[in-house]
Tab-separated table of C-alpha atoms and ligand atoms in Angstrom:
chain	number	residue	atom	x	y	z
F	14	UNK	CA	31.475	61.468	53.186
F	15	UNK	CA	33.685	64.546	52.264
F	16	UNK	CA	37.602	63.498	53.558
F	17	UNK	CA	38.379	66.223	56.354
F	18	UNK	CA	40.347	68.927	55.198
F	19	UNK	CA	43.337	70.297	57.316
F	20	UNK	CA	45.568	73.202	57.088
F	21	UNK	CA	48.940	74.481	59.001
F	22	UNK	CA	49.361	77.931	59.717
F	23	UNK	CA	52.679	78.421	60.625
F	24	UNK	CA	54.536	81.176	62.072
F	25	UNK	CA	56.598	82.750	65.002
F	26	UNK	CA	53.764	84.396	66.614
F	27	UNK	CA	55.825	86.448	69.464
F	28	UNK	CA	53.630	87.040	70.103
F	29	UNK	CA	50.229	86.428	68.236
F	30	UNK	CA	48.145	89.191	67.495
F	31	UNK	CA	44.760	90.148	66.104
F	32	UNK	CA	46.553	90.319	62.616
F	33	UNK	CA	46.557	86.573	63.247
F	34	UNK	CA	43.698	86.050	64.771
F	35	UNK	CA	41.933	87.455	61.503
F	36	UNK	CA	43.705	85.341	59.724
F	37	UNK	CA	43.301	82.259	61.273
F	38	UNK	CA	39.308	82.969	61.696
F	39	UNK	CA	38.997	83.119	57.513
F	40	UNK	CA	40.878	80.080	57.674
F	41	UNK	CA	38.894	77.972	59.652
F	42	UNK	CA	36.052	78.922	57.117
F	43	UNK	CA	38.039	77.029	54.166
F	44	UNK	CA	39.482	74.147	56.423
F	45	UNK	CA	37.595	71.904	59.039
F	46	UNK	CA	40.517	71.868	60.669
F	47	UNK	CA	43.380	74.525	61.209
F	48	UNK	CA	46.639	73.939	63.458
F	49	UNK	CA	48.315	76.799	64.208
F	50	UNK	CA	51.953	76.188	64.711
F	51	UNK	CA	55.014	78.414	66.761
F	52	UNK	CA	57.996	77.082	65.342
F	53	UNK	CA	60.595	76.066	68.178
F	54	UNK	CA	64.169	76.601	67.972
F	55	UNK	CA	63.944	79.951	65.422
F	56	UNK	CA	67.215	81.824	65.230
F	57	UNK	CA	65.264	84.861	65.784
F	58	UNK	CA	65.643	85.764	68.913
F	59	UNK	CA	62.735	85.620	70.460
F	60	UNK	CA	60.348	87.935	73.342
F	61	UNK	CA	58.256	84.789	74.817
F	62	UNK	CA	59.262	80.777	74.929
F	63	UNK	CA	57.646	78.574	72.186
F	64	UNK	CA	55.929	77.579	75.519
F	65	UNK	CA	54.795	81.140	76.204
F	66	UNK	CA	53.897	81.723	72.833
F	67	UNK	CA	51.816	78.799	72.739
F	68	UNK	CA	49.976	79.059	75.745
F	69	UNK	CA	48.878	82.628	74.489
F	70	UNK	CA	47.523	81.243	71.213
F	71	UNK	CA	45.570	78.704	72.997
F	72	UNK	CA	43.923	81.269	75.564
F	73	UNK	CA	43.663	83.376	72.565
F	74	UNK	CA	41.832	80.559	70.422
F	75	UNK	CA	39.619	78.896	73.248
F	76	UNK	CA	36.080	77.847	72.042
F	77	UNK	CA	37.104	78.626	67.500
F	78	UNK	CA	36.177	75.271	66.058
F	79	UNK	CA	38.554	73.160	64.102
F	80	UNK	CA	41.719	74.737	65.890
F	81	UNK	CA	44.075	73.060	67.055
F	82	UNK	CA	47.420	74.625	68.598
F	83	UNK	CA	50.704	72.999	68.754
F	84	UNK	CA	54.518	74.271	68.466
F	85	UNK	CA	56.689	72.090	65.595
F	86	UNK	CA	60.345	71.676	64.762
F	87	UNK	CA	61.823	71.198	61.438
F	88	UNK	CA	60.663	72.055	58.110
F	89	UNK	CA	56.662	73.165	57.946
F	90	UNK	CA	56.061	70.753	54.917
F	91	UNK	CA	56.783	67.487	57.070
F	92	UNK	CA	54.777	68.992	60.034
F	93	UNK	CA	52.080	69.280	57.901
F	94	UNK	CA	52.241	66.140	55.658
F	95	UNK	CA	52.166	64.544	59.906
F	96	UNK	CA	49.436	65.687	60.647
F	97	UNK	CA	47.272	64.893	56.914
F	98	UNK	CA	47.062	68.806	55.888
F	99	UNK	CA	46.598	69.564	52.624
F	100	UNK	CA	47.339	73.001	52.574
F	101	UNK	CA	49.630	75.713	54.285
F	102	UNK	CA	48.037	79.153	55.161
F	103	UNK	CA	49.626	82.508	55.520
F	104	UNK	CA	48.744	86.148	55.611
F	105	UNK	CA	49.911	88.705	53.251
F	106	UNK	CA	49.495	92.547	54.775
F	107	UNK	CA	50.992	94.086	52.012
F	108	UNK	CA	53.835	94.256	48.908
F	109	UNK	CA	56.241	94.130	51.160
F	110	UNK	CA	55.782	90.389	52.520
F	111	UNK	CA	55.628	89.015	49.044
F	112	UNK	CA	59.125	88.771	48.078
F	113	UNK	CA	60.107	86.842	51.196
F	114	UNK	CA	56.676	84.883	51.296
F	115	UNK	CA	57.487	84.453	47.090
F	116	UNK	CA	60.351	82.923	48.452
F	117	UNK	CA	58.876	80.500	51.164
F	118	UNK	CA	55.928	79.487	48.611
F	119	UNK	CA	58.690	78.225	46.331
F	120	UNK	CA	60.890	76.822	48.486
F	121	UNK	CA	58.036	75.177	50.244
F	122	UNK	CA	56.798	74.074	46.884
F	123	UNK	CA	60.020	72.188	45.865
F	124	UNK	CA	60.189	70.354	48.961
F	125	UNK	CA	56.007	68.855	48.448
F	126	UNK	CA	54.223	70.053	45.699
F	127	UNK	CA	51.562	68.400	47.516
F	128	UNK	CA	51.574	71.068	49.896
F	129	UNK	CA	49.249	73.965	48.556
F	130	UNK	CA	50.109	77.375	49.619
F	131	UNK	CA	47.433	79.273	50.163
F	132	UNK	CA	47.476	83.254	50.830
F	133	UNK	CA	44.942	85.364	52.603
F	134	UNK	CA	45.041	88.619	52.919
F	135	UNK	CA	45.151	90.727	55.881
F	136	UNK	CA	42.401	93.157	56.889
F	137	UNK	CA	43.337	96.423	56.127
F	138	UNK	CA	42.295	97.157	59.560
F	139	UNK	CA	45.741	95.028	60.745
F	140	UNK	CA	48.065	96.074	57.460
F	141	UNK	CA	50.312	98.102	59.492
F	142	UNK	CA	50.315	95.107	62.242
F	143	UNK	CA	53.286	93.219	62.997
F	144	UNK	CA	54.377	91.494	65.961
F	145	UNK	CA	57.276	92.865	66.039
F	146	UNK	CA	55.542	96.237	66.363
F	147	UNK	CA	53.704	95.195	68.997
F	148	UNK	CA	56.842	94.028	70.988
F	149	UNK	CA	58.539	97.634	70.644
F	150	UNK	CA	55.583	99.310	71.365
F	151	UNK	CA	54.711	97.450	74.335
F	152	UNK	CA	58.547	97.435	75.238
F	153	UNK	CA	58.509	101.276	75.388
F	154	UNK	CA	55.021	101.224	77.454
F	155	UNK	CA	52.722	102.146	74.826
F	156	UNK	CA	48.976	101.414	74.548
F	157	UNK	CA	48.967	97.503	72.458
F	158	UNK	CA	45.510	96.358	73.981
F	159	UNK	CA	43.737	97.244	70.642
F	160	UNK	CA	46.308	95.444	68.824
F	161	UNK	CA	46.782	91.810	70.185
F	162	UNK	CA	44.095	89.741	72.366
F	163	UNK	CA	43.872	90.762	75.879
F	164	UNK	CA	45.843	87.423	77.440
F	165	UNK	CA	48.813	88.780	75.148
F	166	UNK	CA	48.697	92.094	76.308
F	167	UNK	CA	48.738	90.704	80.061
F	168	UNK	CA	51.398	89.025	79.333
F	169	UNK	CA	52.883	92.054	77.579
F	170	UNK	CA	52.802	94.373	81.009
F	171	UNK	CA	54.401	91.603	82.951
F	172	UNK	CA	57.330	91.350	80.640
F	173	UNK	CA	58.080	94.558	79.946
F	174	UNK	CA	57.269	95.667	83.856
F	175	UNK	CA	59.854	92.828	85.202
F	176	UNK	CA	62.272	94.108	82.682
F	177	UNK	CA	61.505	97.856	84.228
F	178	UNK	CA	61.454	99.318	80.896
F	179	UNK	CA	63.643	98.923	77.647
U	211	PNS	O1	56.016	84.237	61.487
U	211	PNS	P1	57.178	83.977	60.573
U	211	PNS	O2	58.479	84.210	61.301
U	211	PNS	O3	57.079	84.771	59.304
U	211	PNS	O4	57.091	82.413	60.198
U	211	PNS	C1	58.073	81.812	59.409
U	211	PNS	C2	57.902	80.268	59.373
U	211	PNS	C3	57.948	79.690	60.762
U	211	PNS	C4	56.578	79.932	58.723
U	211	PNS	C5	59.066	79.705	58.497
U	211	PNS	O5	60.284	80.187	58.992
U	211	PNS	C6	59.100	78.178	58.466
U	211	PNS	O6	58.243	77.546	57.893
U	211	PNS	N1	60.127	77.594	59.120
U	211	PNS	C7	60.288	76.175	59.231
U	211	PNS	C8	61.480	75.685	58.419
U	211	PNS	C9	61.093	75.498	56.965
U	211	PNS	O7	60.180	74.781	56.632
U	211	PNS	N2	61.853	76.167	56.048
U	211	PNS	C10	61.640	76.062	54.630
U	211	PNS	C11	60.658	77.085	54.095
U	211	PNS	S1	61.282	78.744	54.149
């Protein structure tokens, strides 16, 4: 029998949008099993609670097979050497990510060269996507709903309308 084959996709996610969700679905083709992962504790500061943020990517997930959703603290390579994954995925929209994803794959490849990095790349549909475009948008009232899954832009309009507005 074939030994299952697991990947991390790490990332912020605040919150996760279809840029993502793209991402993640080409993923599960390559891996039987995919856990996406909100890092806790980021210095970024951040729109939505790892708890927020991880409740969206489950709603947002239900029913993909071979995902599995969880937040993590520390550095990705242990999370993913815990939990048997081979590889680490991330998405790559355009020049601009690679010298700070360049950076990452290194780093990340210093600390477990057992730990492949493996790059997809974005849609071209979702290039321009970010989340933090969909947080100022959203903040300022503007249409997001073809942009991030329909749970995040709920969750969007509640935010933004308890705030009253940026
Ligand atoms: O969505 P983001 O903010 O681009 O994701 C960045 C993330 C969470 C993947 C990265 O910051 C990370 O892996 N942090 C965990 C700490 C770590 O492993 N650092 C060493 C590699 S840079």
């Amino acid at each position: 029998m074939m030994p299952m084959r697991a990947a991390i996709y790490p990332g912020s996610f605040d919150p996760i949008t279809n840029g993502h969700l793209d991402i993640l679905r080409r993923a599960t083709r390559l891996f039987d099993r995919v856990y996406v992962a909100v890092l806790k504790n980021s210095e970024k500061r951040a729109l939505f609670s790892a708890e927020e943020r991880l409740e969206m990517i489950k709603e947002a997930t239900e029913g993909m097979p071979g995902v599995v959703c969880e937040t993590f603290d520390g550095l990705a390579v242990e999370y993913a050497r815990s939990r048997g994954a081979i590889a680490m995925v991330r998405g790559l929209r355009a020049v601009s990510d690679f010298e700070a994803e360049f950076k990452m794959a290194t780093a990340n490849n210093r600390l477990d060269p057992d730990i492949e990095m493996v790059y997809l790349m974005t849609s071209t549909e979702y290039s321009f996507l970010s989340s933090s475009i969909v947080r100022e948008v959203a903040s300022m009232g503007g249409p997001v709903d073809a942009w991030v899954p329909p749970c995040v832009a709920r969750r969007l309009r509640e935010r933004f309308s308890q705030k009253g507005g940026v």
